[in-house]
JSON list of C-alpha atoms in Angstrom, two decimals:
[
{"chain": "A", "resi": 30, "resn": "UNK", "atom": "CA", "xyz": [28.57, -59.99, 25.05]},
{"chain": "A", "resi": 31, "resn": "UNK", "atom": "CA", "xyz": [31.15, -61.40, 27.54]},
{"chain": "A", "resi": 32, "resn": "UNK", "atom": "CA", "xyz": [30.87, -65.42, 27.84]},
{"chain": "A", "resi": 33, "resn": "UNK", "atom": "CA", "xyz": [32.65, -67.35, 30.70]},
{"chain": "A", "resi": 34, "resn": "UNK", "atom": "CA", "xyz": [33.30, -71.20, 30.72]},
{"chain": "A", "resi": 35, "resn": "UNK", "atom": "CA", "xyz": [35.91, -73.53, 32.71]},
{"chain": "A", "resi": 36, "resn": "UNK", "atom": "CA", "xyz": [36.78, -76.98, 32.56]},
{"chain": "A", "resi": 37, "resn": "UNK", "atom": "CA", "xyz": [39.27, -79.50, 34.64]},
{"chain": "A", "resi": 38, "resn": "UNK", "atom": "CA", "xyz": [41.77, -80.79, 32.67]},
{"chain": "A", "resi": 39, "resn": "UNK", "atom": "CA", "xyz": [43.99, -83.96, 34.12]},
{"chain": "A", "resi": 40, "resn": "UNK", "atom": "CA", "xyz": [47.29, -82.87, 32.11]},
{"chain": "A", "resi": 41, "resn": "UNK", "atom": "CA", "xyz": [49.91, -80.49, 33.50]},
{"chain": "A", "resi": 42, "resn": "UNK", "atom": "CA", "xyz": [49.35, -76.77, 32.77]},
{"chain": "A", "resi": 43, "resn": "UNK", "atom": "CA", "xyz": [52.10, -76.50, 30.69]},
{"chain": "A", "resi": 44, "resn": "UNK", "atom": "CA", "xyz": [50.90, -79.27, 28.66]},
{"chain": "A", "resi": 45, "resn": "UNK", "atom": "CA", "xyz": [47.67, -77.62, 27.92]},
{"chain": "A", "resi": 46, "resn": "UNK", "atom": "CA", "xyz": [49.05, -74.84, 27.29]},
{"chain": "A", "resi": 47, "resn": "UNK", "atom": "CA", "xyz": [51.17, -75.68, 24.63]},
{"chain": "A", "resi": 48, "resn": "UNK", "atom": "CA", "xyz": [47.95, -77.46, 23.05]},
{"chain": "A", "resi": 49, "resn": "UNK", "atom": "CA", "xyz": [45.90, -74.08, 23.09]},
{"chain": "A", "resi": 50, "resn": "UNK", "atom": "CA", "xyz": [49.00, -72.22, 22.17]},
{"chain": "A", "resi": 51, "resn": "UNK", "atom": "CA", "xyz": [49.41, -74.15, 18.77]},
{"chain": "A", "resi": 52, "resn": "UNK", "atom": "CA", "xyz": [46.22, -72.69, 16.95]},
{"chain": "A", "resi": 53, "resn": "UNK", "atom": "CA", "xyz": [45.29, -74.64, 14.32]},
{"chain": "A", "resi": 54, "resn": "UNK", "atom": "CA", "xyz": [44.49, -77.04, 17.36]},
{"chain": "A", "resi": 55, "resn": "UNK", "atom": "CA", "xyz": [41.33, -75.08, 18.18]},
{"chain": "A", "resi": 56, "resn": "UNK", "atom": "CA", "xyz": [39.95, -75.94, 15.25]},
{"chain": "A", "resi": 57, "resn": "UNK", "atom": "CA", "xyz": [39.56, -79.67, 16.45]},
{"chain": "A", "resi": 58, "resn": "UNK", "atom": "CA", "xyz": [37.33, -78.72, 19.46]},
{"chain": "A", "resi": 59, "resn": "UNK", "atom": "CA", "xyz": [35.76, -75.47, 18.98]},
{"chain": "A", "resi": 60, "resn": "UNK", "atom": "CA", "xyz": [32.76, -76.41, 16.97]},
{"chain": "A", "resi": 61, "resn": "UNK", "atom": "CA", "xyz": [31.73, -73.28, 15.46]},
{"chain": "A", "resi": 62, "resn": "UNK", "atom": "CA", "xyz": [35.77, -72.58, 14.63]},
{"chain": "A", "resi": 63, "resn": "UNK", "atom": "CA", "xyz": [36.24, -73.57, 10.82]},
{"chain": "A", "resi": 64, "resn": "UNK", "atom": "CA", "xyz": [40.26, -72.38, 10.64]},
{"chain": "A", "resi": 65, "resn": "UNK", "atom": "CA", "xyz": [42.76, -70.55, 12.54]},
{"chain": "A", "resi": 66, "resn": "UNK", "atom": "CA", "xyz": [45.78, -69.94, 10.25]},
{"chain": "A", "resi": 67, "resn": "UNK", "atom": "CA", "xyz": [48.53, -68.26, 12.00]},
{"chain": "A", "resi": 68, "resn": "UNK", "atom": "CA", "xyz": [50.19, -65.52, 9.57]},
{"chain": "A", "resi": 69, "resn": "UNK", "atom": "CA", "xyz": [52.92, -63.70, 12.00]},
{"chain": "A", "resi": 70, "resn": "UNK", "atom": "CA", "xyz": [54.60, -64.06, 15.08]},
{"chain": "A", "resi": 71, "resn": "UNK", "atom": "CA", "xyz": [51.39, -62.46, 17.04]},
{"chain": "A", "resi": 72, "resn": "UNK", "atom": "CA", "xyz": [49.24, -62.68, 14.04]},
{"chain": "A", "resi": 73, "resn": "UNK", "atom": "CA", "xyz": [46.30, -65.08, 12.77]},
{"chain": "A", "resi": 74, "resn": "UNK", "atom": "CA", "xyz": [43.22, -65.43, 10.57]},
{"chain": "A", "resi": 75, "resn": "UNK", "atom": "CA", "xyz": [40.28, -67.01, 11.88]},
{"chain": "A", "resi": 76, "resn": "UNK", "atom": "CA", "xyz": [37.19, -68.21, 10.53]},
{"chain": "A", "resi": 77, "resn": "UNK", "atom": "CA", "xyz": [34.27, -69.79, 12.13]},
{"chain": "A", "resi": 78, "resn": "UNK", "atom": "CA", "xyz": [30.66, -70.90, 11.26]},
{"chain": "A", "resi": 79, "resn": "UNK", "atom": "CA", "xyz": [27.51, -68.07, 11.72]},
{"chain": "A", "resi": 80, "resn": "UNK", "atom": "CA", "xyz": [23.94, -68.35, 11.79]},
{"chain": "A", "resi": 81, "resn": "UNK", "atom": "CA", "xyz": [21.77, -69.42, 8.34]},
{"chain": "A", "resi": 82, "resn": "UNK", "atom": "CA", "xyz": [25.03, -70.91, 7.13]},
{"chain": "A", "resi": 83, "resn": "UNK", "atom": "CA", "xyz": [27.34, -67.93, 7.13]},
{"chain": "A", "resi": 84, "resn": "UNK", "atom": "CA", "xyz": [30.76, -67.71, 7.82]},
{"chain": "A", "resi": 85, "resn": "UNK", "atom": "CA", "xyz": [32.69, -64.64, 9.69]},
{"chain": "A", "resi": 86, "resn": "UNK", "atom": "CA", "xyz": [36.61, -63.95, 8.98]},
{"chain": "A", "resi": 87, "resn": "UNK", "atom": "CA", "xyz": [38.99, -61.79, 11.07]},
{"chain": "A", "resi": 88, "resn": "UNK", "atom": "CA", "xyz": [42.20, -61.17, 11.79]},
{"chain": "A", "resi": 89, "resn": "UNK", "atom": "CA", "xyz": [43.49, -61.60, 15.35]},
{"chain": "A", "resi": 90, "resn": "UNK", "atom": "CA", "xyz": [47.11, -60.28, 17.63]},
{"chain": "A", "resi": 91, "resn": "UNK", "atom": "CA", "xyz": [47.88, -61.96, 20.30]},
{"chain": "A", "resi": 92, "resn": "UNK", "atom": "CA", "xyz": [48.10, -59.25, 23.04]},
{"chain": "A", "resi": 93, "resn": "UNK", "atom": "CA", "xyz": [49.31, -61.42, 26.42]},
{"chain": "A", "resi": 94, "resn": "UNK", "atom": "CA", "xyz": [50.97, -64.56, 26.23]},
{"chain": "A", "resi": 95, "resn": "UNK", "atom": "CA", "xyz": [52.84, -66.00, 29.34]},
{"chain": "A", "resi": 96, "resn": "UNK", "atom": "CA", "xyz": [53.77, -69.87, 28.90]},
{"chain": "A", "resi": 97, "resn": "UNK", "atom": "CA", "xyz": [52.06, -72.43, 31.00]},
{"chain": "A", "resi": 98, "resn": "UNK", "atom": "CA", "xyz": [49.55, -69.41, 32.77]},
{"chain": "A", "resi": 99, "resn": "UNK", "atom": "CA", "xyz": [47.62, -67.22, 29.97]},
{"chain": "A", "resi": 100, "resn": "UNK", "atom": "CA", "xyz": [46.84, -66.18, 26.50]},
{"chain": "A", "resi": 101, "resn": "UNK", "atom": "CA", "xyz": [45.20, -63.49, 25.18]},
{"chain": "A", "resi": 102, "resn": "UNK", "atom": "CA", "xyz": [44.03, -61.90, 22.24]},
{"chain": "A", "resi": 103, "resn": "UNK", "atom": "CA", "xyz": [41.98, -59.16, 20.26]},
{"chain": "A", "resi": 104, "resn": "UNK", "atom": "CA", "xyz": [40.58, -58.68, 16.17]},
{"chain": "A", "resi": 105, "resn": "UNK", "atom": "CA", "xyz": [42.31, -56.36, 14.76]},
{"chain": "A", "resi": 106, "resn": "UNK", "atom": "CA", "xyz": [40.67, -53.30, 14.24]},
{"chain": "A", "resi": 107, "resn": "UNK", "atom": "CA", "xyz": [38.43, -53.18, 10.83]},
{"chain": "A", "resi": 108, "resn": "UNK", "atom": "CA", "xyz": [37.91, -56.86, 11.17]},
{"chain": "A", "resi": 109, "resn": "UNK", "atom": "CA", "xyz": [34.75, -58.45, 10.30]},
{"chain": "A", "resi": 110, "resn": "UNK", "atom": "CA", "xyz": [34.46, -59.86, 14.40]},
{"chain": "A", "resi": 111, "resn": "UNK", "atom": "CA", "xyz": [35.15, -57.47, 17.16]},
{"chain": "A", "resi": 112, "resn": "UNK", "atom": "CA", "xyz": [36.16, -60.30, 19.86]},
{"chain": "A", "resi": 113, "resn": "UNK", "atom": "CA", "xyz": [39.15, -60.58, 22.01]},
{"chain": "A", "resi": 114, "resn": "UNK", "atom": "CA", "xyz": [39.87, -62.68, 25.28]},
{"chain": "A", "resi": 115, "resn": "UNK", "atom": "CA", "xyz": [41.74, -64.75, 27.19]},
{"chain": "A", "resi": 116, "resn": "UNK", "atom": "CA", "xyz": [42.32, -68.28, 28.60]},
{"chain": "A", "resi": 117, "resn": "UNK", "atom": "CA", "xyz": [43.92, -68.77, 32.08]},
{"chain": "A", "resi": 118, "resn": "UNK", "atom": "CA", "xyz": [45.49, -72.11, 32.79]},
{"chain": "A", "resi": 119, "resn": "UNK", "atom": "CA", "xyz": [45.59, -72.62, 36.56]},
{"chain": "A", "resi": 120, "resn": "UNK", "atom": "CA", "xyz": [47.16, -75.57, 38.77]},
{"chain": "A", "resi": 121, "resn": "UNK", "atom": "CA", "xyz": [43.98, -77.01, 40.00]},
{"chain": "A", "resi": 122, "resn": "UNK", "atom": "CA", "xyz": [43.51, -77.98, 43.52]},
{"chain": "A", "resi": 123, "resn": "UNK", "atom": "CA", "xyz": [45.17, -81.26, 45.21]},
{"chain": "A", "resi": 124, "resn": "UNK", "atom": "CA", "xyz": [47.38, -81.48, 41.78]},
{"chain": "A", "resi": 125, "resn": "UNK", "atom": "CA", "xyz": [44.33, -82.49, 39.31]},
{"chain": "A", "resi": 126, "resn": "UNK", "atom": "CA", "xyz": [45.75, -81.24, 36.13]},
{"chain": "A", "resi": 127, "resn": "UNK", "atom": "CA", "xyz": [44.51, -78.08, 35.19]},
{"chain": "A", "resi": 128, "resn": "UNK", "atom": "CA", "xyz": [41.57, -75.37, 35.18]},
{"chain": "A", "resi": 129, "resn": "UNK", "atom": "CA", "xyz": [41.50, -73.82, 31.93]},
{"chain": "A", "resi": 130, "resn": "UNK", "atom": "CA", "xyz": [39.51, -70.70, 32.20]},
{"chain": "A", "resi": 131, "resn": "UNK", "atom": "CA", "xyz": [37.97, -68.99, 29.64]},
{"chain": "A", "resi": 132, "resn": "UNK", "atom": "CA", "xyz": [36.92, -65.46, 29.02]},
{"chain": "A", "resi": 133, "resn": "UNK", "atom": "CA", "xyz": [35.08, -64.31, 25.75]},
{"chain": "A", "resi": 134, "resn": "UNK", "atom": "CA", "xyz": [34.14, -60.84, 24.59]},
{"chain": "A", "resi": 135, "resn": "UNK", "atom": "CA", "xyz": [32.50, -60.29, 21.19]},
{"chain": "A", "resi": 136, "resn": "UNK", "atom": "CA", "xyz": [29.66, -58.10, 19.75]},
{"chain": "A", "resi": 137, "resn": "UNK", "atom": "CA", "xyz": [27.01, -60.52, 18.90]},
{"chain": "A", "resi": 138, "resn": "UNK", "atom": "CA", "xyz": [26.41, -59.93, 14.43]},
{"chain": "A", "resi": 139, "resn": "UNK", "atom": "CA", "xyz": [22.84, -57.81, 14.62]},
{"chain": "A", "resi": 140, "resn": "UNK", "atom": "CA", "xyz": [23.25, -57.22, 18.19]},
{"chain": "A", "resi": 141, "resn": "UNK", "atom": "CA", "xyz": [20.66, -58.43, 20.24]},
{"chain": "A", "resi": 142, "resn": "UNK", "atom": "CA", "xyz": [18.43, -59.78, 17.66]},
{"chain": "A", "resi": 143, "resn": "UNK", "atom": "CA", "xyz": [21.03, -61.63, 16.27]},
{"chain": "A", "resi": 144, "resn": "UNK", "atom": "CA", "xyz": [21.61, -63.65, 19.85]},
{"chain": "A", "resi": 145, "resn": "UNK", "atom": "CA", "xyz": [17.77, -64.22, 19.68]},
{"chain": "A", "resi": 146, "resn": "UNK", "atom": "CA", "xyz": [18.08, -65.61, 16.15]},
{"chain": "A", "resi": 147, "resn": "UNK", "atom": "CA", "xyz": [20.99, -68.09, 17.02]},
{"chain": "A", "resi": 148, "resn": "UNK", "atom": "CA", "xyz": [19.13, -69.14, 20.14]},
{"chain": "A", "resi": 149, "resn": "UNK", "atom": "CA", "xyz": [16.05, -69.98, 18.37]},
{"chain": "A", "resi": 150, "resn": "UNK", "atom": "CA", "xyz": [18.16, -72.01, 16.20]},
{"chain": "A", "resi": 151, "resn": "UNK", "atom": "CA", "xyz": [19.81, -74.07, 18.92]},
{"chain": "A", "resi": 152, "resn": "UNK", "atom": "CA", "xyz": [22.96, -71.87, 19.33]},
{"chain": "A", "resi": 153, "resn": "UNK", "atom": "CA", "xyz": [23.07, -70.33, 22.93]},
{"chain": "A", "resi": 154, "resn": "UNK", "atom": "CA", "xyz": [26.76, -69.03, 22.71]},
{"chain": "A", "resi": 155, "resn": "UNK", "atom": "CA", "xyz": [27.21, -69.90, 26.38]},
{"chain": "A", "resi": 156, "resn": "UNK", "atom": "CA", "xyz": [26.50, -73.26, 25.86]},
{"chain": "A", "resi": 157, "resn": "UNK", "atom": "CA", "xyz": [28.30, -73.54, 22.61]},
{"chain": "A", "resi": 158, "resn": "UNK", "atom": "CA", "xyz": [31.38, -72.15, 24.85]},
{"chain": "A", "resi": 159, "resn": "UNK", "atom": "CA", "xyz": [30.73, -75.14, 27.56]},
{"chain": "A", "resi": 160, "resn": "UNK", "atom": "CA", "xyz": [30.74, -77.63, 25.12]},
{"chain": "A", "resi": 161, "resn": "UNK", "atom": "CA", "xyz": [33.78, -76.32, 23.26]},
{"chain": "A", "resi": 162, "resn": "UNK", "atom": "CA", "xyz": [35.28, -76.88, 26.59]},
{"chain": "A", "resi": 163, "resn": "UNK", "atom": "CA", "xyz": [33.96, -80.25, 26.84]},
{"chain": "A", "resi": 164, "resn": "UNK", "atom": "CA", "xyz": [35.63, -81.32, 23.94]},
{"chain": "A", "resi": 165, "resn": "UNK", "atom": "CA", "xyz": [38.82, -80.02, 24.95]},
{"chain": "A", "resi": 166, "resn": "UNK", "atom": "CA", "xyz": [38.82, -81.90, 27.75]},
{"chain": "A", "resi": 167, "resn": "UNK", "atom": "CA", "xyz": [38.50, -84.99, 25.62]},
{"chain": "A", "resi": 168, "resn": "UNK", "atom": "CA", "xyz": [41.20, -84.46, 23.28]},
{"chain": "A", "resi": 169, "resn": "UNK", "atom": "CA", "xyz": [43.46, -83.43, 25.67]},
{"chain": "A", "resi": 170, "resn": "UNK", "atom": "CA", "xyz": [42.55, -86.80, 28.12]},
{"chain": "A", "resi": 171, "resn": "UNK", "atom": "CA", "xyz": [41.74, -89.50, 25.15]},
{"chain": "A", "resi": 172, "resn": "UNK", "atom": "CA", "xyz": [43.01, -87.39, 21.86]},
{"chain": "A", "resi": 173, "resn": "UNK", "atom": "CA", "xyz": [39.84, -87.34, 20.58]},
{"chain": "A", "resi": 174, "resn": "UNK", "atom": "CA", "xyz": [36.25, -85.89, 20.80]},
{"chain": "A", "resi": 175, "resn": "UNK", "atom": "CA", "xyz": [33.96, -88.89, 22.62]},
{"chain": "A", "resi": 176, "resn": "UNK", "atom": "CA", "xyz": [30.48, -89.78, 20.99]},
{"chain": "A", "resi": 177, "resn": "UNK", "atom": "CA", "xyz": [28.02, -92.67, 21.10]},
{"chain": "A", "resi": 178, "resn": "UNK", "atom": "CA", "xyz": [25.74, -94.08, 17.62]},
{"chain": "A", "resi": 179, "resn": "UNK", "atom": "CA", "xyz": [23.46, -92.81, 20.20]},
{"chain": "A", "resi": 180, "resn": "UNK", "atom": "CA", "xyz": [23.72, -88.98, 20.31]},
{"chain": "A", "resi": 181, "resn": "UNK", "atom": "CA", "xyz": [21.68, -87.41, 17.65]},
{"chain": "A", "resi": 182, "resn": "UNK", "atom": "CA", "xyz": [23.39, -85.88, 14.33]},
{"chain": "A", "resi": 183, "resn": "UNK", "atom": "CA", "xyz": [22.12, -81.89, 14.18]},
{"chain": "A", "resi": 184, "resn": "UNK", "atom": "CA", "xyz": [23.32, -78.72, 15.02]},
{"chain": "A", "resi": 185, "resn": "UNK", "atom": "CA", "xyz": [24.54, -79.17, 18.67]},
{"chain": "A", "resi": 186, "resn": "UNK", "atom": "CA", "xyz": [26.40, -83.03, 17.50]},
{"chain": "A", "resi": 187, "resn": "UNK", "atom": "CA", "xyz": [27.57, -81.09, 14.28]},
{"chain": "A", "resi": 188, "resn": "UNK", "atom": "CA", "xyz": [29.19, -83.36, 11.71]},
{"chain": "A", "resi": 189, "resn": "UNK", "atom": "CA", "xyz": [32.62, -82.03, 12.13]},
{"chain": "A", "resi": 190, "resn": "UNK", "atom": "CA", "xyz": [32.80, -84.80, 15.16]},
{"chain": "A", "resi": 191, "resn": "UNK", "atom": "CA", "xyz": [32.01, -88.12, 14.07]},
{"chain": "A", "resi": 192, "resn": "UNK", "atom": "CA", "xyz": [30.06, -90.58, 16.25]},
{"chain": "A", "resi": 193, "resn": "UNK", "atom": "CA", "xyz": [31.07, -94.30, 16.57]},
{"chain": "A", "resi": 194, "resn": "UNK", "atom": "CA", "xyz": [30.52, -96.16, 19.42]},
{"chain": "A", "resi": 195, "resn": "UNK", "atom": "CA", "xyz": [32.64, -96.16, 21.96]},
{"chain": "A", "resi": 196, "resn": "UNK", "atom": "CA", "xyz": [35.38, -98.70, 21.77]},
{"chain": "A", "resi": 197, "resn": "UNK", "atom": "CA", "xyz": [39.37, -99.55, 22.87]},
{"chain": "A", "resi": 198, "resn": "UNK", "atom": "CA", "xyz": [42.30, -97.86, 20.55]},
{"chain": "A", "resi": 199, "resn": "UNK", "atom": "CA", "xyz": [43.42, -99.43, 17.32]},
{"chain": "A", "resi": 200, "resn": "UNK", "atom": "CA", "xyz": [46.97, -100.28, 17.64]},
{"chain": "A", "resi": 201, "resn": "UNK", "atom": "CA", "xyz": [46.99, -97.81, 14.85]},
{"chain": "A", "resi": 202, "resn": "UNK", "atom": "CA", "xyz": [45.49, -95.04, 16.53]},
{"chain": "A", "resi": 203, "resn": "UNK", "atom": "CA", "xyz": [47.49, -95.59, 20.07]},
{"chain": "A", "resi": 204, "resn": "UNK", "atom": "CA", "xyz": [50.74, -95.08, 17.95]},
{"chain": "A", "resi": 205, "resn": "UNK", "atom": "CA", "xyz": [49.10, -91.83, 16.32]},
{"chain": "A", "resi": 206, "resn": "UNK", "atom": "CA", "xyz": [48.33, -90.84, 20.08]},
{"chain": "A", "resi": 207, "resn": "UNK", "atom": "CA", "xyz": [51.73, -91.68, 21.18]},
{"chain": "A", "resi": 208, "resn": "UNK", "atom": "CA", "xyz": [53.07, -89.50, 18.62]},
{"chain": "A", "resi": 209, "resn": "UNK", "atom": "CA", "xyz": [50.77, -86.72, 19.00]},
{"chain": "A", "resi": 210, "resn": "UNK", "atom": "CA", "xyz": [52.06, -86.77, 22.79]},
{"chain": "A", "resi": 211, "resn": "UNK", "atom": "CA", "xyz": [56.05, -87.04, 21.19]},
{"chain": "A", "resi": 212, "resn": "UNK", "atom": "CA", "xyz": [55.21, -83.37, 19.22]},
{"chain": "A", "resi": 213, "resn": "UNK", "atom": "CA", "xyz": [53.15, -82.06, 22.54]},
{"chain": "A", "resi": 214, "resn": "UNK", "atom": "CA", "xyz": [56.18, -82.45, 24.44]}
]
């Protein structure tokens, strides 16, 4: 299965690229993405949430990786998930920040069935890819994922993101942002 997304940041490529580049960052947009540990120079662990409550492990190398333009990577042969991709990040038109593009290649667990399954269930992997990118937008433009008392807890809200309603910063949490941005830069 090969998935495609892409999403308009407002921050400077290099910016969001550093973001993506740290991975334990993933973690706080990717919904189905439980951990990304990174255990060598080119090297990680990932684990992520499955169908009927299972979770997948693998091991990941980083196989392209040129600052402020692309990442890439691919499981490691034997791993429990054979994936491997690769983001773009992209100057987007009249200086808007940046298109972060997004190319996904994995074999679905049970094959076909097991896309049918997770569909059933409310997980169409190219939606769950548009609204990973969705929340990356956020964090990256606000430093945090966006949600209203209104949208519905469940599968697609997932309780990894909290709703409150939306509100100004705490003086608390615009020094947390501000030093978020200090360590981004």
């Amino acid at each position: 299965m090969e998935l495609t997304a892409t999403t308009t940041v407002t921050k400077p490529p290099q910016e969001v690229y550093d973001f993506w580049h740290r991975l334990e960052n993933l973690a706080t947009f990717m919904a189905h993405l439980d951990d990304v540990r990174v255990t060598g120079p080119d090297s990680s662990h990932w684990a992520a949430s499955a169908p009927f409550d299972t979770v997948v492990e693998w091991d990941a190398v980083t196989t392209g990786d040129v600052a402020a333009e692309r990442i890439a990577w691919a499981s490691v042969e034997g791993a429990g998930v054979d994936t491997s991709g690769e983001v773009l990040f992209v100057p987007a038109p009249g200086g808007r920040g940046t298109e972060v593009r997004v190319t996904l290649r994995y074999d679905m667990p049970a094959g076909q069935l097991g896309r049918a399954i997770a569909k059933y269930f409310g997980d169409d992997p190219s939606q769950a890819l548009d609204d990973d990118l969705r929340r990356l937008k956020q964090v990256m433009e606000t430093g945090e994922v966006v949600r209203s008392e209104g949208a519905p807890w469940g599968k697609r809200a997932r309780k990894e993101f909290p709703q409150r309603p939306a509100r100004p910063l705490s003086d608390e949490e615009l020094q947390e942002l501000q030093a978020r941005k200090e360590v981004m830069a």
